[in-house]
């Protein structure tokens, strides 16, 4: 009876899978063909589960195509810059510049280039104010923006179609071959594989052989846990939410509301001056800091939280850590411990991993 | 055994969710319906580069474009026939320099285009009493520009990739000049937030008869004199995401005033 029941269960399960599959198939814009190899993200055991994007399923071939595109200067209008020009692997895919002028127009941007890692968990908006809902749509921003890559998408398709290797690769990954819509899909696939979870902290957290933190690093970890983690939450060290951390007191509507942050996306007055929480992972290699890169060093950031917070109606209540007053008091020893701990979040394996580096070199 | 039952129960649920989609889409049949979205300004024919007066303001348009989507015909018995993949770019526009233009290649210019007709195919034969359609793009597609359906494209200048960094579609765009007699200003009235997506239901003045043998048509007037109704266009000649309240008012005008059925044949 038990055996029979198990058999029935298995049969039912197959039946169920069949139903689920036929259902999904109708909704999926791309079916995985036989030449493609489906990829499941390697999620570190201490990380939360990851959401799958059924509309753009990860494949080995799609990820590799995305990697080639990410590092290809043909993606820009002047064929001089690639995504990697502002997202350098050695800097955890940031650029080390407050407001870069590397774009086609030579004009400084109004936003600091963000880091690119653990994007498979970034499901609450991209850009500093969350104006894009997914990596696919997001990619069109820098690709076409006059001050960034300034690419004409028609021209991009022509340029890629002139390269037989790309034609072949696009043909394998996507039914309809070289199209700008497939460029953004491939870029997204590659970016979802940029997982940073092999820092010294991760090794300690996963109790890997030989992994340990020093006394100062442990003190720093406890301080971060109690004072910073409400926003820099969990193993991702970000809540992927929007906060006003008090770097400005007023938020005028100059430059299409660039200083208004999340407000210009939601139009909710409670979101005025709120920006997305960046992860603390790799933070020591991703200076400068904040949405406009105004703080040059981690010390300046700590100075801000200790004594530089400006008050406005939306300043986050979590910053009132000084007996009801705004600010996060820290002793010199505590500051050193925090910085020591932040150092354990630098993922040397990630920033040197050849599998995600420039394939054209 | 409990598990087995729950598996069967779950698969039954899945079946329901599968078939649900199909109920709305009944595209077996022969008939065709030509839907014309005829641009007008009040009681005049609309044209580009021509002065139109309304409430003391002179409008002169060089562009009128919008996404017409999710068209549904409702039969005399109330059955809804959803036209799958119905995302159409309706427009009357001069040449447009596309975003991201950085050289003189001809592909960077969107040519002057006038498009008012849509042919709805494979409509089950029968009588229809009303039409529903939306202006703009529903959230699923608006939030993810890599999803493709109908005429949706990033290549025609009706996406909004740098406008406030909201990477999404522009739902409606009416551009040109406005003048109150003393000052003339450039006008650009656009919508594109998910909240601006509006569905319009219009009863037909007489029954639309669809059959294999005869052609059927619906003509809908799109009245541009109503787009800025109730809005001080001299104060707000440029309406985009940084003016969400005015933008909501423009979207409401599209939802309630701009479209009326002119004729059914």
XYZ file of C-alpha atoms in Angstrom:
626
model
C 0.000 0.000 0.000
C 2.786 2.322 0.925
C 4.546 1.475 -2.306
C 1.422 2.022 -4.351
C 0.733 5.302 -2.650
C 4.289 6.457 -3.311
C 3.871 5.500 -6.941
C 0.680 7.503 -7.155
C 2.351 10.433 -5.522
C 5.198 10.335 -7.998
C 2.761 10.050 -10.871
C 0.790 12.972 -9.476
C 3.966 14.960 -9.096
C 4.935 14.375 -12.716
C 1.430 15.290 -13.735
C 1.670 18.427 -11.655
C 5.035 19.331 -13.177
C 3.544 18.808 -16.615
C 0.711 21.169 -15.833
C 3.009 23.748 -14.305
C 5.309 23.526 -17.288
C 2.624 23.871 -19.937
C 1.244 26.799 -18.019
C 4.583 28.531 -17.690
C 5.448 27.933 -21.317
C 2.687 30.195 -22.510
C 3.933 32.995 -20.319
C 7.594 32.633 -21.068
C 8.835 34.806 -23.865
C 11.897 32.634 -24.346
C 11.887 28.876 -24.210
C 15.158 27.281 -23.316
C 16.258 25.444 -26.426
C 18.334 22.295 -26.384
C 21.579 24.093 -27.192
C 21.206 26.071 -23.973
C 22.223 25.043 -20.505
C 19.995 26.265 -17.706
C 21.870 27.757 -14.762
C 20.816 27.910 -11.148
C 22.441 30.689 -9.153
C 25.018 29.494 -6.607
C 23.499 31.045 -3.512
C 25.827 31.186 -0.475
C 24.255 29.177 2.366
C 24.129 32.215 4.667
C 22.187 34.253 2.044
C 18.404 34.549 1.716
C 16.684 32.644 -1.127
C 16.754 34.261 -4.530
C 13.828 35.059 -6.827
C 13.843 33.510 -10.295
C 13.057 35.561 -13.363
C 10.970 33.214 -15.516
C 10.762 35.812 -18.285
C 14.544 35.833 -18.625
C 15.790 32.437 -17.427
C 19.506 32.163 -16.733
C 21.539 30.076 -19.144
C 25.269 29.472 -19.367
C 25.262 30.891 -22.889
C 23.134 33.911 -21.985
C 25.347 34.783 -19.021
C 28.501 34.533 -21.144
C 26.917 36.712 -23.845
C 25.960 39.246 -21.188
C 29.536 39.227 -19.899
C 30.897 39.926 -23.400
C 28.449 42.804 -23.846
C 29.164 44.223 -20.390
C 32.823 44.670 -21.317
C 32.254 45.747 -24.950
C 32.833 49.395 -25.882
C 30.558 48.980 -28.900
C 27.688 49.423 -26.478
C 28.442 53.152 -26.326
C 27.701 55.733 -28.987
C 31.354 56.705 -29.405
C 32.564 53.099 -29.098
C 34.936 54.145 -26.335
C 33.248 53.125 -23.101
C 31.655 49.959 -21.826
C 29.566 49.227 -18.735
C 32.858 48.332 -17.064
C 34.190 51.873 -17.573
C 32.094 52.942 -14.582
C 31.701 49.511 -12.992
C 35.229 48.157 -12.402
C 35.545 44.666 -11.012
C 38.563 45.584 -8.830
C 36.338 48.175 -7.110
C 33.411 45.742 -6.689
C 32.015 47.200 -9.919
C 32.031 50.810 -8.767
C 34.251 53.538 -10.265
C 36.112 55.266 -7.435
C 34.850 58.655 -8.645
C 32.199 60.860 -7.060
C 30.525 62.084 -10.238
C 32.189 60.642 -13.292
C 32.817 62.532 -16.523
C 33.694 59.432 -18.478
C 30.393 59.555 -20.409
C 30.079 60.427 -24.083
C 29.180 64.074 -23.365
C 32.147 64.651 -20.997
C 29.641 66.228 -18.589
C 29.692 65.143 -14.939
C 26.795 62.941 -13.910
C 24.518 63.956 -11.064
C 24.713 60.487 -9.527
C 27.587 58.389 -8.189
C 27.960 55.074 -10.060
C 26.622 52.349 -7.763
C 28.321 49.026 -7.024
C 27.128 45.935 -8.893
C 26.857 42.807 -6.796
C 24.153 40.690 -5.219
C 21.753 42.219 -7.728
C 19.804 38.971 -7.884
C 18.362 40.089 -4.526
C 17.775 43.719 -5.571
C 14.059 43.352 -6.148
C 12.947 46.679 -4.749
C 14.036 49.087 -7.454
C 17.325 50.011 -9.099
C 19.113 53.365 -9.332
C 19.559 55.407 -6.152
C 15.892 56.313 -6.113
C 14.525 53.045 -7.476
C 13.104 54.324 -10.768
C 13.699 50.974 -12.486
C 11.910 47.836 -11.404
C 14.357 45.310 -12.859
C 17.820 45.032 -14.384
C 16.359 44.602 -17.866
C 14.648 48.007 -17.917
C 17.464 49.602 -15.937
C 20.052 48.822 -18.605
C 18.319 51.140 -21.066
C 19.075 54.114 -18.812
C 22.885 54.240 -19.013
C 22.868 52.782 -22.547
C 20.938 55.694 -24.027
C 21.512 58.586 -21.600
C 23.261 61.493 -23.347
C 25.732 61.880 -20.465
C 26.520 58.189 -20.242
C 26.852 55.711 -23.115
C 24.577 57.689 -25.464
C 23.946 54.753 -27.749
C 21.317 54.693 -30.443
C 19.685 51.288 -30.042
C 19.210 50.928 -33.815
C 22.907 51.550 -34.339
C 23.754 49.096 -31.569
C 21.787 46.374 -33.346
C 23.604 47.156 -36.624
C 27.010 47.039 -34.953
C 26.338 43.729 -33.235
C 24.854 42.203 -36.395
C 28.097 43.016 -38.202
C 29.963 40.689 -35.841
C 29.480 37.008 -36.803
C 30.417 35.781 -33.336
C 27.706 37.908 -31.717
C 25.185 36.856 -34.387
C 25.925 33.226 -33.562
C 25.767 33.730 -29.800
C 22.561 35.781 -29.873
C 21.039 33.143 -32.180
C 21.764 30.393 -29.675
C 20.450 32.273 -26.646
C 17.450 34.086 -28.119
C 14.960 32.948 -30.747
C 14.964 36.329 -32.455
C 18.725 36.829 -32.449
C 20.420 40.239 -32.232
C 17.945 42.744 -30.864
C 18.374 45.533 -28.357
C 15.773 43.850 -26.160
C 18.025 40.786 -26.031
C 21.047 42.941 -25.217
C 19.349 44.095 -22.029
C 18.257 40.544 -21.209
C 21.777 39.149 -21.613
C 23.282 42.003 -19.572
C 20.777 41.244 -16.811
C 21.631 37.565 -16.814
C 25.323 38.333 -16.367
C 24.653 40.879 -13.633
C 22.496 38.430 -11.664
C 25.525 36.113 -11.421
C 27.659 38.799 -9.739
C 27.372 37.335 -6.258
C 29.701 38.573 -3.560
C 29.604 36.063 -0.710
C 33.160 34.881 -0.207
C 34.528 37.532 2.136
C 36.397 36.764 5.345
C 33.140 37.512 7.183
C 31.284 34.899 5.088
C 33.931 32.292 5.807
C 33.615 33.045 9.525
C 29.830 33.017 9.326
C 29.800 29.663 7.562
C 32.350 28.264 10.051
C 34.725 27.367 7.252
C 38.028 25.739 8.282
C 40.506 28.258 9.609
C 38.091 31.160 9.451
C 38.061 33.527 12.401
C 37.674 37.197 13.197
C 40.002 39.176 15.454
C 38.824 40.656 18.733
C 38.530 44.095 17.155
C 36.644 42.733 14.134
C 34.222 40.918 16.443
C 33.656 44.092 18.458
C 33.047 45.909 15.173
C 30.567 43.241 14.083
C 28.604 43.636 17.301
C 28.584 47.423 16.918
C 27.387 47.162 13.319
C 24.717 44.688 14.424
C 23.342 47.035 17.051
C 23.843 50.419 15.401
C 23.731 49.953 11.615
C 21.843 46.802 10.783
C 18.342 48.248 10.905
C 19.104 49.565 7.412
C 22.199 47.566 6.439
C 20.195 44.467 7.211
C 20.915 40.759 7.144
C 23.541 38.950 5.147
C 23.128 41.288 2.179
C 23.915 44.216 4.524
C 21.109 46.213 2.934
C 17.355 46.222 3.385
C 17.008 47.354 -0.245
C 14.788 50.128 1.143
C 14.945 53.908 0.923
C 15.973 56.133 3.815
C 16.797 59.751 4.484
C 20.108 59.448 6.320
C 20.360 63.161 6.971
C 23.017 64.218 4.491
C 20.859 67.201 3.453
C 18.275 69.339 5.220
C 16.391 70.563 2.173
C 15.522 68.878 -1.099
C 14.834 71.335 -3.891
C 13.502 70.296 -7.275
C 16.571 71.384 -9.267
C 17.741 69.025 -12.018
C 14.371 67.277 -12.289
C 14.288 66.577 -8.575
C 17.615 64.768 -8.414
C 18.022 65.673 -4.715
C 14.517 64.554 -3.864
C 15.414 60.875 -4.161
C 12.648 58.341 -3.789
C 10.048 61.131 -3.828
C 10.503 61.675 -7.532
C 9.491 58.083 -8.146
C 6.645 57.685 -5.639
C 5.537 61.349 -5.295
C 4.954 60.574 -1.641
C 6.108 63.527 0.552
C 7.256 60.990 3.154
C 9.864 59.810 0.638
C 11.515 63.191 0.210
C 15.309 62.897 0.391
C 15.291 59.119 0.682
C 17.858 57.059 -1.200
C 18.472 53.355 -1.453
C 20.544 51.713 1.265
C 23.818 50.554 -0.278
C 25.296 47.299 0.975
C 28.171 47.419 3.465
C 29.779 44.537 1.619
C 33.022 45.605 -0.119
C 32.490 49.068 1.361
C 36.200 49.719 1.936
C 36.962 49.319 -1.783
C 33.984 51.360 -3.003
C 34.734 54.927 -1.878
C 33.516 57.612 -2.329
C 30.144 57.314 -0.644
C 26.486 58.448 -0.876
C 24.328 59.038 -3.963
C 26.565 61.880 -5.103
C 29.840 60.499 -3.749
C 30.235 63.469 -1.392
C 32.138 61.574 1.333
C 35.644 60.653 0.226
C 36.516 58.219 3.012
C 34.824 55.840 5.406
C 35.970 58.170 8.212
C 33.922 60.979 6.694
C 30.928 58.641 6.619
C 31.362 57.775 10.288
C 31.818 61.495 11.112
C 28.494 62.121 9.405
C 26.601 59.508 11.391
C 28.280 60.612 14.598
C 27.789 64.354 14.364
C 26.840 65.547 10.893
C 23.227 64.436 10.465
C 20.910 67.181 9.247
C 17.336 67.221 10.398
C 14.322 67.457 8.112
C 10.790 66.015 8.353
C 11.885 62.742 6.756
C 15.212 62.207 8.582
C 15.143 58.563 9.631
C 14.155 57.941 13.261
C 16.682 55.103 13.356
C 19.402 57.762 13.464
C 18.267 59.078 16.857
C 20.680 56.954 18.861
C 22.069 59.610 21.202
C 19.659 59.592 24.153
C 16.812 60.792 21.972
C 19.028 63.152 19.984
C 20.105 62.608 16.400
C 23.454 60.907 15.828
C 25.288 57.664 16.543
C 27.906 58.259 19.279
C 31.101 56.247 18.817
C 34.387 56.164 20.722
C 37.675 56.146 18.817
C 38.093 52.463 19.657
C 34.601 51.692 18.424
C 35.239 53.503 15.151
C 38.432 51.517 14.616
C 36.591 48.281 15.406
C 33.799 49.104 12.939
C 36.312 49.843 10.196
C 38.177 46.614 11.032
C 34.924 44.668 10.697
C 33.994 46.417 7.439
C 37.354 45.206 6.128
C 36.198 41.619 6.639
C 33.365 42.341 4.191
C 35.826 42.931 1.346
C 35.471 39.990 -1.017
C 38.892 39.558 -2.594
C 37.813 36.440 -4.454
C 34.911 38.340 -6.024
C 36.938 41.347 -7.144
C 39.595 39.163 -8.763
C 37.435 36.295 -10.069
C 38.448 35.621 -13.687
C 35.023 34.159 -14.475
C 33.455 37.599 -14.295
C 36.366 39.642 -15.622
C 36.820 41.141 -19.091
C 36.613 38.273 -21.615
C 38.065 40.453 -24.391
C 41.445 40.784 -22.624
C -2.683 10.206 1.332
C -3.336 13.716 2.571
C -0.315 14.863 0.599
C -1.631 13.170 -2.496
C -4.951 14.952 -2.109
C -3.243 18.270 -1.670
C -1.162 17.641 -4.781
C -4.311 16.881 -6.760
C -5.966 19.923 -5.237
C -2.997 22.084 -6.171
C -2.949 20.809 -9.734
C -6.661 21.515 -9.986
C -5.875 25.058 -8.913
C -3.169 25.310 -11.534
C -5.611 24.130 -14.161
C -8.026 26.818 -13.145
C -5.387 29.502 -13.329
C -4.391 28.196 -16.743
C -7.832 28.113 -18.237
C -8.755 31.456 -16.737
C -6.502 33.222 -19.210
C -8.197 31.460 -22.051
C -11.743 32.423 -21.100
C -11.132 36.033 -21.983
C -9.426 35.201 -25.262
C -11.804 33.630 -27.723
C -10.205 34.209 -31.041
C -11.854 31.510 -33.113
C -13.753 33.008 -36.011
C -13.555 34.848 -39.206
C -14.540 38.486 -38.933
C -12.355 41.553 -39.073
C -13.006 44.945 -37.540
C -11.231 48.110 -38.575
C -10.817 50.422 -35.625
C -10.084 54.024 -36.610
C -8.877 56.450 -33.979
C -9.628 59.715 -35.735
C -7.783 62.690 -34.263
C -9.913 65.842 -34.101
C -9.771 69.204 -32.354
C -13.283 70.033 -31.216
C -15.373 69.857 -34.366
C -12.412 70.289 -36.733
C -10.158 67.713 -38.337
C -6.834 67.543 -36.553
C -3.674 68.420 -38.451
C -0.083 69.144 -37.504
C 1.297 72.676 -37.746
C -2.142 74.268 -37.798
C -3.578 76.754 -35.296
C -6.488 75.587 -33.162
C -8.201 77.866 -30.660
C -9.803 76.799 -27.413
C -10.700 79.004 -24.409
C -8.484 81.868 -25.577
C -5.442 79.636 -26.099
C -3.994 78.857 -29.519
C -2.527 75.381 -29.893
C -0.206 74.353 -32.706
C 0.864 70.695 -32.572
C 3.874 68.980 -34.132
C 3.326 65.608 -32.455
C 0.492 63.494 -31.108
C 1.310 59.936 -30.104
C -0.137 57.414 -27.677
C -0.176 53.708 -26.943
C -3.554 52.106 -27.539
C -3.655 48.777 -25.740
C -5.667 45.827 -24.485
C -8.588 46.218 -26.862
C -11.719 44.280 -25.930
C -14.980 43.931 -27.834
C -18.059 43.154 -25.750
C -20.745 41.061 -27.427
C -24.494 41.688 -27.162
C -24.620 38.917 -24.564
C -21.804 40.455 -22.535
C -19.030 38.108 -23.617
C -15.648 39.828 -23.775
C -13.390 39.196 -26.752
C -9.897 40.282 -25.835
C -7.551 41.038 -28.716
C -4.291 39.371 -27.730
C -1.091 41.316 -28.162
C -3.035 44.509 -28.795
C -0.403 47.163 -28.222
C -0.583 49.745 -30.986
C 1.277 53.017 -31.397
C -1.234 55.586 -32.688
C 0.356 58.734 -33.998
C 0.466 61.782 -36.121
C 3.934 63.196 -35.997
C 6.632 64.940 -37.953
C 10.165 63.575 -38.014
C 11.464 62.729 -34.561
C 15.105 62.667 -33.522
C 15.309 59.642 -31.277
C 16.902 59.653 -27.844
C 20.485 58.538 -27.998
C 21.129 60.111 -31.378
C 24.801 60.815 -31.814
C 25.515 60.614 -35.505
C 23.912 61.174 -38.876
C 22.808 57.647 -39.665
C 19.288 57.612 -41.064
C 18.181 55.082 -38.458
C 18.365 57.729 -35.800
C 15.437 59.616 -37.312
C 11.901 58.377 -36.822
C 10.090 59.408 -40.017
C 6.993 61.578 -40.158
C 4.091 59.186 -39.638
C 0.323 59.272 -39.523
C -1.375 56.180 -38.194
C -5.036 56.066 -37.215
C -6.174 52.565 -38.176
C -5.913 49.227 -36.430
C -7.311 46.009 -37.866
C -8.709 43.668 -35.228
C -8.558 40.166 -36.652
C -10.183 36.818 -35.880
C -13.210 38.314 -34.182
C -15.940 35.711 -33.621
C -18.936 36.432 -35.821
C -21.787 38.072 -33.947
C -23.124 41.327 -32.612
C -21.140 43.628 -30.352
C -22.444 46.386 -28.140
C -19.372 48.075 -26.735
C -15.605 48.477 -27.001
C -13.000 48.760 -24.261
C -9.428 49.866 -24.709
C -6.655 51.337 -22.636
C -4.409 54.310 -23.125
C -0.890 53.523 -22.020
C 0.820 50.253 -21.102
C -0.275 48.004 -18.255
C 2.113 47.652 -15.329
C 3.511 44.240 -16.249
C 4.914 45.531 -19.520
C 5.538 49.086 -18.364
C 7.775 47.856 -15.549
C 9.794 45.485 -17.728
C 10.745 46.782 -21.123
C 12.350 43.490 -22.117
C 8.914 41.852 -22.382
C 7.587 41.966 -25.914
C 4.029 42.051 -27.175
C 2.315 43.654 -30.141
C 4.108 46.782 -31.294
C 5.906 47.411 -28.004
C 9.422 48.598 -28.772
C 12.222 50.678 -27.350
C 13.137 51.930 -30.791
C 10.421 54.446 -31.600
C 10.918 57.162 -29.034
C 7.875 56.255 -26.943
C 9.905 54.918 -24.076
C 11.171 56.954 -21.290
C 14.618 55.860 -20.322
C 16.132 59.038 -19.010
C 13.042 60.992 -18.032
C 13.399 61.020 -14.258
C 15.141 57.666 -14.475
C 11.766 55.984 -14.551
C 12.603 53.400 -17.185
C 9.172 52.822 -18.682
C 6.968 53.715 -21.612
C 5.632 57.155 -22.432
C 1.866 56.555 -22.588
C 0.769 59.739 -24.349
C 2.671 62.613 -25.871
C 1.169 65.792 -27.326
C 3.719 68.421 -28.296
C 3.860 71.749 -30.074
C 3.350 75.373 -29.085
C 0.760 77.211 -27.010
C 0.028 80.916 -27.126
C -2.280 83.242 -25.224
C -1.847 85.981 -27.828
C 1.061 87.718 -26.090
C 3.431 84.869 -25.230
C 4.168 81.640 -27.049
C 5.596 78.647 -25.212
C 6.792 75.193 -26.167
C 4.288 72.600 -25.062
C 4.915 68.950 -24.171
C 2.088 67.146 -22.409
C 3.088 63.596 -21.477
C 1.857 60.795 -19.236
C 3.577 57.547 -18.294
C 3.267 56.569 -14.634
C 1.538 53.284 -13.862
C -1.216 55.353 -12.239
C -1.754 57.071 -15.606
C -2.793 53.802 -17.294
C -6.493 54.198 -18.026
C -9.124 51.877 -19.447
C -11.950 53.416 -21.431
C -15.275 51.667 -22.086
C -17.486 53.101 -24.811
C -20.963 51.903 -25.751
C -21.491 51.681 -29.478
C -24.349 53.831 -30.866
C -25.552 50.844 -32.842
C -24.732 47.150 -32.902
C -21.463 46.173 -34.559
C -22.114 43.161 -36.766
C -19.090 40.993 -37.392
C -19.223 38.332 -40.065
C -16.867 36.603 -42.439
C -18.381 38.178 -45.511
C -18.680 41.841 -44.624
C -16.214 44.316 -43.248
C -17.055 46.027 -40.007
C -15.634 49.235 -38.617
C -15.658 51.498 -35.595
C -14.545 55.109 -35.751
C -13.529 56.696 -32.453
C -12.818 60.400 -32.198
C -9.721 61.403 -30.245
C -10.331 65.035 -29.358
C -7.132 66.935 -28.633
C -9.061 69.967 -27.404
C -9.855 67.886 -24.311
C -6.314 66.727 -23.507
C -5.457 69.842 -21.513
C -9.013 70.482 -20.335
C -8.969 72.170 -16.929
C -5.201 72.679 -17.047
C -3.562 76.094 -17.275
C -1.231 75.262 -20.173
C 0.390 78.682 -20.166
C 1.572 78.016 -16.587
C 2.227 74.316 -17.162
C 3.226 73.958 -20.811
C 5.547 71.066 -20.000
C 3.928 68.196 -18.129
C 6.094 65.208 -17.203
C 7.010 63.127 -14.191
C 8.192 66.155 -12.208
C 4.592 67.417 -12.347
C 2.764 64.309 -11.213
C -0.444 66.079 -10.186
C -0.905 67.848 -13.510
C 0.071 64.635 -15.253
C -2.685 62.794 -13.380
C -5.154 65.438 -14.602
C -4.026 64.925 -18.222
C -4.392 61.152 -17.807
C -7.899 61.652 -16.414
C -8.800 63.733 -19.443
C -7.762 60.842 -21.687
C -9.815 58.506 -19.496
C -13.001 60.551 -19.435
C -13.145 63.203 -22.165
C -10.866 62.643 -25.139
C -12.456 59.567 -26.728
C -16.003 59.231 -28.092
C -17.490 56.873 -30.664
C -18.186 58.668 -33.929
C -19.682 55.855 -35.995
C -20.143 52.113 -36.416
C -20.506 50.336 -39.734
